Short mmCIF file of C-alpha atoms in Angstrom, two decimals:
data_model
loop_
_atom_site.label_atom_id
_atom_site.label_comp_id
_atom_site.label_asym_id
_atom_site.label_seq_id
_atom_site.Cartn_x
_atom_site.Cartn_y
_atom_site.Cartn_z
CA MET B 1 106.64 110.67 73.50
CA SER B 2 107.04 113.86 71.55
CA LYS B 3 110.84 113.45 70.57
CA LEU B 4 112.71 110.26 70.34
CA SER B 5 116.32 109.74 70.17
CA THR B 6 118.55 106.50 69.82
CA TYR B 7 121.11 105.30 71.85
CA PRO B 8 123.16 102.19 71.37
CA LEU B 9 123.01 100.12 74.45
CA ARG B 10 125.36 97.26 75.22
CA LEU B 11 124.10 94.63 77.63
CA PRO B 12 125.29 91.44 78.75
CA ALA B 13 123.84 88.49 76.95
CA SER B 14 122.17 87.02 79.94
CA VAL B 15 120.64 90.55 81.03
CA LYS B 16 119.25 91.16 77.45
CA ALA B 17 117.71 87.67 77.34
CA GLU B 18 116.08 88.09 80.56
CA ALA B 19 114.82 91.50 79.52
CA GLU B 20 113.60 90.11 76.46
CA ARG B 21 111.70 87.46 78.31
CA VAL B 22 110.06 89.70 80.95
CA ALA B 23 109.29 92.32 77.95
CA ALA B 24 107.53 89.37 76.15
CA GLU B 25 105.45 88.21 79.16
CA ASP B 26 104.39 91.81 79.62
CA GLY B 27 103.44 92.10 75.92
CA THR B 28 105.75 94.88 75.35
CA SER B 29 109.03 95.36 73.18
CA LEU B 30 112.37 95.41 74.64
CA ASN B 31 112.71 98.82 73.49
CA GLN B 32 109.50 99.89 75.49
CA PHE B 33 110.54 97.72 78.58
CA VAL B 34 114.15 99.34 78.66
CA ALA B 35 112.63 102.94 78.46
CA THR B 36 109.96 102.26 81.05
CA ALA B 37 112.79 100.79 83.36
CA VAL B 38 115.00 103.97 82.87
CA ALA B 39 112.00 106.21 83.43
CA GLU B 40 111.11 104.18 86.75
CA LYS B 41 114.65 104.57 88.05
CA LEU B 42 114.65 108.25 87.07
CA ALA B 43 111.62 108.66 89.19
CA ALA B 44 112.94 106.87 92.17
CA LEU B 45 116.01 108.92 92.03
CA ARG B 46 113.96 112.07 92.00
CA THR B 47 111.75 110.86 94.66
CA ALA B 48 114.55 109.94 96.85
CA ALA B 49 116.13 113.37 96.14
CA PHE B 50 112.77 115.29 97.06
CA PHE B 51 112.52 113.51 100.51
CA THR B 52 116.22 114.22 101.39
CA GLU B 53 115.77 117.81 100.73
CA ARG B 54 112.55 117.99 102.58
CA ARG B 55 113.67 116.02 105.95
CA GLY B 56 115.53 119.24 107.21
CA HIS B 57 112.25 121.21 106.96
CA GLY B 58 110.37 119.39 109.73
CA ASP B 59 109.52 120.96 112.72
CA ARG B 60 109.50 118.52 115.77
CA ASP B 61 107.83 120.73 118.13
CA ALA B 62 104.90 121.33 115.95
CA PHE B 63 104.75 117.56 115.12
CA ARG B 64 104.53 116.94 118.99
CA ALA B 65 101.81 119.78 119.42
CA LEU B 66 99.96 118.11 116.83
CA LEU B 67 100.12 114.70 118.34
CA THR B 68 99.10 115.91 121.55
CA ARG B 69 96.35 118.40 120.85
CA GLN B 70 93.01 118.15 122.54
CA GLY B 71 89.83 117.46 120.74
CA GLY B 72 89.17 115.35 117.89
CA GLN B 73 87.56 111.88 118.14
CA PRO B 74 88.78 108.79 119.68
CA PRO B 75 89.77 105.89 117.26
CA GLN B 76 86.77 104.17 115.97
CA SER B 77 86.14 100.43 115.40
CA GLY B 78 87.99 99.50 112.31
CA ASP B 79 90.84 101.93 112.88
CA GLU B 80 93.16 99.26 114.30
CA LEU B 81 96.34 98.34 112.54
CA PRO B 82 96.58 95.16 110.60
CA GLY B 83 98.05 92.27 112.85
CA GLY B 84 96.38 93.70 116.08
CA ASN B 85 99.62 95.99 116.59
#
């Protein structure tokens, strides 16, 4: 991190205690745990927004043409789905 800022965070005692426990198990500080958790949440939100925006750009006709195209190779041994489906 190139720049740091502080933010006073109020957590319920039970949430703080659990976060401290998990951070200790992971060998990190509570501060690092919270910063990582926030970063992960931001990444998840941005990913969801990306796919929400992209879903309108699909071309079903082009997709069907791709699935039904001639050529290629038949499935090979080992291409099966797990569980035999």
